[in-house]
Short mmCIF file of C-alpha atoms and ligand atoms in Angstrom, two decimals:
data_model
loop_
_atom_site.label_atom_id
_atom_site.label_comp_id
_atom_site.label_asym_id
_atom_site.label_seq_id
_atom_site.Cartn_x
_atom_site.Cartn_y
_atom_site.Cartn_z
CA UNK A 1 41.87 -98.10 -18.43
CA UNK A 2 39.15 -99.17 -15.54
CA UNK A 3 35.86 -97.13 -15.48
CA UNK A 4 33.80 -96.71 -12.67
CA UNK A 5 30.05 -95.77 -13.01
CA UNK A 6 28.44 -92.58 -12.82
CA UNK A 7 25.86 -93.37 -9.79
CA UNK A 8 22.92 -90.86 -11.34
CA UNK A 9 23.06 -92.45 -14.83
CA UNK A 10 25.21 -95.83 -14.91
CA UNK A 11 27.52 -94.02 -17.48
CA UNK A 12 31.13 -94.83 -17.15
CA UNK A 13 34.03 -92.85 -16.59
CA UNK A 14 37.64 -93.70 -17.18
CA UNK A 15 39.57 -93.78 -13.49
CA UNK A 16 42.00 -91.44 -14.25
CA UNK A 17 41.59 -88.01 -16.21
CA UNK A 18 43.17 -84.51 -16.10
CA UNK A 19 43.52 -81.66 -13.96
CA UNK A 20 44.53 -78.27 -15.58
CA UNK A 21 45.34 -75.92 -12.98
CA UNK A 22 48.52 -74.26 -13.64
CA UNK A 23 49.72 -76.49 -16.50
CA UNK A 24 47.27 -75.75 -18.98
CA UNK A 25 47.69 -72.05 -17.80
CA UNK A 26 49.28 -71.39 -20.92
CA UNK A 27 50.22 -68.65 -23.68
CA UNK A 28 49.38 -69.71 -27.67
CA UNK A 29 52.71 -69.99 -28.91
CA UNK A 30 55.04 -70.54 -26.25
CA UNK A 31 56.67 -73.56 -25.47
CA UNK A 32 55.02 -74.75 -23.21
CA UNK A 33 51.41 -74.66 -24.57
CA UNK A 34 53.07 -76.60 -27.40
CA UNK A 35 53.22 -79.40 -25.19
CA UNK A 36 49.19 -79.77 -24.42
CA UNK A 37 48.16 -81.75 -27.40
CA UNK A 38 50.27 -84.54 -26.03
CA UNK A 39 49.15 -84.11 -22.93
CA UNK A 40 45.44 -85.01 -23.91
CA UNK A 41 46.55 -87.75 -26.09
CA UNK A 42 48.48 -89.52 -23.59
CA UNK A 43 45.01 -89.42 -22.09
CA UNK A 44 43.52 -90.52 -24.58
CA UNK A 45 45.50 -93.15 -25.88
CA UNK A 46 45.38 -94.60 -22.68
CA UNK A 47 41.20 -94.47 -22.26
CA UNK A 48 41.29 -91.79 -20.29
CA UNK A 49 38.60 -88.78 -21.32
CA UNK A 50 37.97 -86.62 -17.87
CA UNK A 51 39.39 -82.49 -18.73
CA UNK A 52 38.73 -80.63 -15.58
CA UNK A 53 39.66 -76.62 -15.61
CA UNK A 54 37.61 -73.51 -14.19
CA UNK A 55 37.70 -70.03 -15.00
CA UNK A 56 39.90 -69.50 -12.22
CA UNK A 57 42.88 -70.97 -13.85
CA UNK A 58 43.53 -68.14 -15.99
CA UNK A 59 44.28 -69.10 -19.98
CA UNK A 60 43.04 -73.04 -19.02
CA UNK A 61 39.78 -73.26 -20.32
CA UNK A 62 40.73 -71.25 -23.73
CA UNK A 63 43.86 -73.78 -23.82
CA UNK A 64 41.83 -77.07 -23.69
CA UNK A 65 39.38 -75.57 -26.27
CA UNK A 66 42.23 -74.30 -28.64
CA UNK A 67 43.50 -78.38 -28.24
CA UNK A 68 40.50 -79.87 -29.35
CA UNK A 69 39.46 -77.75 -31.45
CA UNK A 70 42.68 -77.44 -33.42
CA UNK A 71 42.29 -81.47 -34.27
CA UNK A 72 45.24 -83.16 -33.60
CA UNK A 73 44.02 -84.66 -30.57
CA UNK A 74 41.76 -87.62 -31.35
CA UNK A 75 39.20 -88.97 -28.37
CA UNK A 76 36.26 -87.96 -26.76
CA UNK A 77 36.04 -85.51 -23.54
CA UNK A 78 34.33 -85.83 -20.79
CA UNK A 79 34.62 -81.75 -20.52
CA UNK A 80 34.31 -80.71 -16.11
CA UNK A 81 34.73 -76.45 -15.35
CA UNK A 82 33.14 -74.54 -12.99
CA UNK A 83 31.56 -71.37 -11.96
CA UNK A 84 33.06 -69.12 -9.52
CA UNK A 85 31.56 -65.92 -9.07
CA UNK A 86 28.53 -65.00 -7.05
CA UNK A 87 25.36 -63.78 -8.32
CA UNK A 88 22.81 -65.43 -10.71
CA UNK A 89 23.94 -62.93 -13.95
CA UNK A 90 27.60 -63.24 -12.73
CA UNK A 91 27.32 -66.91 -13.08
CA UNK A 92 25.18 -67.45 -16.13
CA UNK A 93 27.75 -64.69 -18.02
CA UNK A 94 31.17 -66.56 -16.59
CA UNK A 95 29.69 -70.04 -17.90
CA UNK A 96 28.67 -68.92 -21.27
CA UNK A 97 32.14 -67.59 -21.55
CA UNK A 98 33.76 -71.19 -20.66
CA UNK A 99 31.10 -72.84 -23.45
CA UNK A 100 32.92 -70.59 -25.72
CA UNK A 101 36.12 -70.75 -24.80
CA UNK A 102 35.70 -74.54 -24.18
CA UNK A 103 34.11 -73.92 -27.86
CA UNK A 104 31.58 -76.44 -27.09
CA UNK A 105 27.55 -76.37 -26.92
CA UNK A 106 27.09 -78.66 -23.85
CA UNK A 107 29.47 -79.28 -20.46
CA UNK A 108 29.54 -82.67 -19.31
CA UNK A 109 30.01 -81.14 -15.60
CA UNK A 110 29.74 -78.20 -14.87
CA UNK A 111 30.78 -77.50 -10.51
CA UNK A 112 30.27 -74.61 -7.83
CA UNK A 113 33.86 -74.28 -7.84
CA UNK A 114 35.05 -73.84 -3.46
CA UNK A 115 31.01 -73.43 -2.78
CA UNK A 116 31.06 -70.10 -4.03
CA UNK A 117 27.70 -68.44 -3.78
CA UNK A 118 26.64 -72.18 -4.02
CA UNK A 119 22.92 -71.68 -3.01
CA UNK A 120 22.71 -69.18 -6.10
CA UNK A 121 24.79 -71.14 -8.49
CA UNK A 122 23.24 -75.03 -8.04
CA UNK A 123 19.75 -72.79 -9.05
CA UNK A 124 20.83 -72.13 -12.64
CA UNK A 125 22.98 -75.16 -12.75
CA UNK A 126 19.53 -77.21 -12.52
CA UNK A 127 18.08 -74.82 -15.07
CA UNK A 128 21.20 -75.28 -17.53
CA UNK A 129 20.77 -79.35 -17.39
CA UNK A 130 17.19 -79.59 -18.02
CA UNK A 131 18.03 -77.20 -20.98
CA UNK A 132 20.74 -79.43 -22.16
CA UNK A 133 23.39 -76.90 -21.37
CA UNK A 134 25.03 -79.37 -19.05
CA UNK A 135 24.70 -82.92 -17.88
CA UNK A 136 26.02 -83.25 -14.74
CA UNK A 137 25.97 -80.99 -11.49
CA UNK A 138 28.08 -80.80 -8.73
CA UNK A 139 30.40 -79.14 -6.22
CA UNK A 140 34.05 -79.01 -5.33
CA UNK A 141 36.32 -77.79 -2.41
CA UNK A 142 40.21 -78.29 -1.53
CA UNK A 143 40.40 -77.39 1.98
CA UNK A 144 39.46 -79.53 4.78
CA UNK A 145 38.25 -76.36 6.95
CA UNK A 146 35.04 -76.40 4.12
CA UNK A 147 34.59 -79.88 4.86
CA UNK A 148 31.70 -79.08 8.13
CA UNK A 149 29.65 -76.93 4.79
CA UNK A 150 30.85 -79.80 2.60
CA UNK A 151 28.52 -82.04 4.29
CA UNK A 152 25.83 -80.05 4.39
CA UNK A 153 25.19 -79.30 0.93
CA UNK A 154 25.84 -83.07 0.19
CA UNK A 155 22.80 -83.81 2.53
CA UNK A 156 20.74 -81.17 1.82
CA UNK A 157 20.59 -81.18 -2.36
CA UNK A 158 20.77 -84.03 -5.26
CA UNK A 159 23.77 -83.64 -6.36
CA UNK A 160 25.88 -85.76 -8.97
CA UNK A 161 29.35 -85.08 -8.68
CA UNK A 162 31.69 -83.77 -5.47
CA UNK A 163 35.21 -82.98 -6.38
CA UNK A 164 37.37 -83.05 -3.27
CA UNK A 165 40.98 -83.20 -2.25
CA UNK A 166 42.03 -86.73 -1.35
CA UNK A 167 45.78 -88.44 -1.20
CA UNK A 168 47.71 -90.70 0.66
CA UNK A 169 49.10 -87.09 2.74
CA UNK A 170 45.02 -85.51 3.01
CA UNK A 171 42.90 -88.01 4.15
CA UNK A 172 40.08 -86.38 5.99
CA UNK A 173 37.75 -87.01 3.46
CA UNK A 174 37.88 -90.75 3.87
CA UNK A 175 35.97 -89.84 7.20
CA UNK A 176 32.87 -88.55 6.09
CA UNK A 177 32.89 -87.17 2.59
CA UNK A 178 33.89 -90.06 0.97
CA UNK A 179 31.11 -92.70 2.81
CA UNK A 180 28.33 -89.84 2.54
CA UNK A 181 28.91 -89.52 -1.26
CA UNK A 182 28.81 -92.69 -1.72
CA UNK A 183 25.70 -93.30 0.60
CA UNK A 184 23.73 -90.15 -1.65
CA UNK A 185 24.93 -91.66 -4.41
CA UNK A 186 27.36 -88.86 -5.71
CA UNK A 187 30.12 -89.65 -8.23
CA UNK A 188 33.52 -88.57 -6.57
CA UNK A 189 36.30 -86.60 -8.67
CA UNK A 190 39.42 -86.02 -6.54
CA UNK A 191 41.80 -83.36 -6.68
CA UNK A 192 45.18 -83.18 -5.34
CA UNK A 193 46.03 -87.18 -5.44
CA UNK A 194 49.60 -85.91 -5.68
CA UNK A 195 49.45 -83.96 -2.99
CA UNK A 196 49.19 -81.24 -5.03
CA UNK A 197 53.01 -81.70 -6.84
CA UNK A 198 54.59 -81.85 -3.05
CA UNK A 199 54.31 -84.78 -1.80
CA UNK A 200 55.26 -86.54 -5.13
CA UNK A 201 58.37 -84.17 -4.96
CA UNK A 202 59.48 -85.22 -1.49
CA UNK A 203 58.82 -88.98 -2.69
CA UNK A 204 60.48 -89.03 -5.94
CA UNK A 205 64.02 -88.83 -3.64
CA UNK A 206 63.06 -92.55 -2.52
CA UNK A 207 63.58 -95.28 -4.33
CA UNK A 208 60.39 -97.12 -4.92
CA UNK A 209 59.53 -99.51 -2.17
CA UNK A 210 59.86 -103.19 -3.32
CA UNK A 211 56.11 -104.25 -3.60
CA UNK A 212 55.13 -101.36 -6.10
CA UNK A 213 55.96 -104.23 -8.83
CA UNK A 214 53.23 -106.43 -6.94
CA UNK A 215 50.99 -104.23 -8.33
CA UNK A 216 52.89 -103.20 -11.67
CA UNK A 217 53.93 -99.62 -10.68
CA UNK A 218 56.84 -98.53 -12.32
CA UNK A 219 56.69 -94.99 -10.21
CA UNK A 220 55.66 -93.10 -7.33
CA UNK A 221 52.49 -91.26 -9.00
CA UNK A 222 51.33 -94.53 -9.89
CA UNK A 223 51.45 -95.64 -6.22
CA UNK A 224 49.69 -92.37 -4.95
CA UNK A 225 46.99 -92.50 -7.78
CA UNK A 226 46.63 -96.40 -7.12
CA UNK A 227 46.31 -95.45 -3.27
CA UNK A 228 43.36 -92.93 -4.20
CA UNK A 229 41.61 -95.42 -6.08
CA UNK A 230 41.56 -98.34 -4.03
CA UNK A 231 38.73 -96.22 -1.67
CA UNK A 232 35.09 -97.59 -3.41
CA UNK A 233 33.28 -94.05 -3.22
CA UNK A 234 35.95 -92.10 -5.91
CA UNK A 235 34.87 -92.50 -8.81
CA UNK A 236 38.13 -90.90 -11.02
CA UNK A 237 41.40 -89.13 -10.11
CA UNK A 238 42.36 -85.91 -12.01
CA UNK A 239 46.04 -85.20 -11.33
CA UNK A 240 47.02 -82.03 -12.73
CA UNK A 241 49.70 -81.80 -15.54
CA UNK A 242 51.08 -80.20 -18.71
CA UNK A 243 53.35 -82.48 -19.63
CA UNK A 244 53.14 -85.42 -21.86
CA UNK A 245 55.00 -87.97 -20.42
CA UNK A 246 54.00 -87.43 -16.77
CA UNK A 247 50.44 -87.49 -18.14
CA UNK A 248 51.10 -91.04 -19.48
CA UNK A 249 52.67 -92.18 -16.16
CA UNK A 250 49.56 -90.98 -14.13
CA UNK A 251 47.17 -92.74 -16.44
CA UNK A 252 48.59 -96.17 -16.29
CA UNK A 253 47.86 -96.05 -12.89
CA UNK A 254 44.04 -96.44 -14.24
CA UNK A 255 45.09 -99.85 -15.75
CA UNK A 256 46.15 -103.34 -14.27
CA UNK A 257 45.37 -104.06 -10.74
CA UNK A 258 43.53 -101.87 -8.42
CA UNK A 259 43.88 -103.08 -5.12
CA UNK A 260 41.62 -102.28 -2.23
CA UNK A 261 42.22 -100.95 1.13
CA UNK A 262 43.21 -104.08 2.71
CA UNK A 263 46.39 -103.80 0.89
CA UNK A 264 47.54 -99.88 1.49
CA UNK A 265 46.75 -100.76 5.97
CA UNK A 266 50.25 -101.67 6.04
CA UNK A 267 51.89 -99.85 2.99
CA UNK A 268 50.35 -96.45 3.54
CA UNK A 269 53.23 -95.01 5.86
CA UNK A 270 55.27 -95.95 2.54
CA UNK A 271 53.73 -92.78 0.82
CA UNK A 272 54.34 -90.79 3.44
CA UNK A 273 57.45 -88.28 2.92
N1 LIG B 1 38.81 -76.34 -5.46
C1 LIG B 1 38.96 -77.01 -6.58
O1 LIG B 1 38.01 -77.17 -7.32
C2 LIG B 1 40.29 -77.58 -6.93
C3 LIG B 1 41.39 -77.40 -6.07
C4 LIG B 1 42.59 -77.99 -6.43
C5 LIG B 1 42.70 -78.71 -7.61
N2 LIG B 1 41.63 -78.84 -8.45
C6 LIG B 1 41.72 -79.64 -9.71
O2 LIG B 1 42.40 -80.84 -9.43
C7 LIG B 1 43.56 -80.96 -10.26
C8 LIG B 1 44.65 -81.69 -9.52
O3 LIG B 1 45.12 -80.98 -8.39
P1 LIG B 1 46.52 -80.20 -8.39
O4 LIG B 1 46.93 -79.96 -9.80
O5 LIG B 1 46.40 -79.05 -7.48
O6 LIG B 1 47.51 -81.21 -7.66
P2 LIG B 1 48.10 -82.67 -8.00
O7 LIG B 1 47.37 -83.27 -9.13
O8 LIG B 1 48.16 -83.39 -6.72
O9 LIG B 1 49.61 -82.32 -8.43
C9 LIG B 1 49.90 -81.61 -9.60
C10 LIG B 1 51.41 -81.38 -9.66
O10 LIG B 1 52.10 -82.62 -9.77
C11 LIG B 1 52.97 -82.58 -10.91
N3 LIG B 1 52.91 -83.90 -11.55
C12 LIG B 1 51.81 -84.51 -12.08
N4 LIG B 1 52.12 -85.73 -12.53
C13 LIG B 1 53.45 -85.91 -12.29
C14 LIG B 1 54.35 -86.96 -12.55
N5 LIG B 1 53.96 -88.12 -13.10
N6 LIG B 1 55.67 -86.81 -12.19
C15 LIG B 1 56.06 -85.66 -11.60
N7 LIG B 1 55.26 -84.60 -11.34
C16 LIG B 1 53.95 -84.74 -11.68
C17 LIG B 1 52.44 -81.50 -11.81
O11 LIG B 1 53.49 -80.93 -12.54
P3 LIG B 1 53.66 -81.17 -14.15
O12 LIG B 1 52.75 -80.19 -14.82
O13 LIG B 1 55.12 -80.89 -14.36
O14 LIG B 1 53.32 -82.59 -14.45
C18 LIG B 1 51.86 -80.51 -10.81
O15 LIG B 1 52.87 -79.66 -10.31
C19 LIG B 1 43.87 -79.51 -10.63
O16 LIG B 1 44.72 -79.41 -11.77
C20 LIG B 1 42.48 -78.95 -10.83
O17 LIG B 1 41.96 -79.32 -12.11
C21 LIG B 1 40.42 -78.30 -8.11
#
């Protein structure tokens, strides 16, 4: 799989990792939880290592911990939650409870999750990373009606990572997010590349259009993912699954060619259902 740099530190991260809303939402011991180890190894396997939950997605965080720490899974996280609460105690008490329940010592990013109480939160977020607690800082919204507040906090603090929704259906970000991240030099994680499960729906009634094999896509999440990608300031994708075998469709989309926006000017109404 591709990796694209970190812009604070050089590091690089796989294109493509793993969003847990809803499917890792899951009860120990039912069938479906059963089916989250092979979700993160089809990650894996394919070079992916990005894991991004919150608290707000109910039994996600304690699922991906349970995962890992139960061993089956081989490969290295790069471990992304959030805090979502407001108040300096609320916050500190909600992330200690995702270190545990991620059953880890250290996040690799931790994220205001929606700008809640963001101010308040980004304050002990700088305080956990110089103490080691976490490496990375950042922010995340969904909704383009945040974008206006968005912006602002991306000009007014240093900031490493913004998560924000981006697909071939949402593009707003493209016009100011997405060029002010990478001006600030802000890593870009972006949520909802499937149009959160919809548009992928609506598409999957289509055949395939007959240049996806130009650039080896076998499937329409491939296309949308690939379509994500090809804008220079996103740094990795994390479409949300539990389930194995979509995860290991998503994540070739991290592999082969990547092509740029040149390409998608005349495809783009092709992803549009
Ligand atoms: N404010 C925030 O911070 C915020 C907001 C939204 C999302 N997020 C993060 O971003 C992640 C991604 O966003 P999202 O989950 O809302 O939307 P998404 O990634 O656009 O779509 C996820 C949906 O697509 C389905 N899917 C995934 N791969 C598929 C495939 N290959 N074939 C068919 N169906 C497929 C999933 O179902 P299956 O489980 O059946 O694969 C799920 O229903 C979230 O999981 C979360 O971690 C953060």
């Amino acid at each position: 799989m591709h990796s694209r740099p970190i812009p604070a530190t050089g590091e690089a991260l796989p294109v493509i990792g793993c969003g847990t809303w809803m499917g890792f939402d899951r009860a120990p011991g039912s069938a479906e939880f059963a089916q989250l180890p092979g979700v993160l190894a089809a990650l894996f396997e394919a070079g992916g290592s990005v894991v991004d939950s919150s608290p707000m997605y109910g039994k996600a965080e304690a699922a991906v911990g349970q995962v890992l720490a139960e061993g089956a899974v081989q490969g290295r996280p790069f471990l992304a939650t959030k805090v979502w609460t407001t108040g300096r105690a609320a916050g500190i008490r909600q992330m200690e409870e995702s270190l545990r329940l991620l059953r880890t010592q250290c996040i690799d990013l931790m994220q205001v999750h929606n700008l809640v109480d963001w101010a308040g939160q980004l304050a002990t977020l700088r305080q956990w990373k110089e103490a080691g607690r976490v490496r990375y800082v950042g922010i995340t919204h969904y909704a383009s009606s945040a974008y206006a507040e968005v912006e602002q906090v991306l000009r007014s603090e240093r900031l490493d990572f913004l998560q924000i929704n981006y697909s071939a259906q949402e593009r707003g970000a493209e016009r100011r997010l997405l060029p002010l991240a990478a001006e600030r030099g802000v890593a870009v994680l972006v949520n909802r590349p499937l149009g959160g499960g919809g548009l992928l729906r609506r598409l999957r009634a289509r055949e395939l259009p007959a240049w996806a094999g130009e650039i080896g896509c076998t499937s329409w999440s491939q296309l949308l993912l690939k379509f994500v990608l090809a804008h220079p300031a996103v740094t990795c994708a994390i479409p949300g699954s539990g389930s194995p075998p979509h995860m290991a469709q998503n994540a070739l989309a991290g592999s082969g060619t990547i092509p740029g926006a040149e390409f998608w000017r005349e495809r783009h109404a092709d992803l549009l259902a």
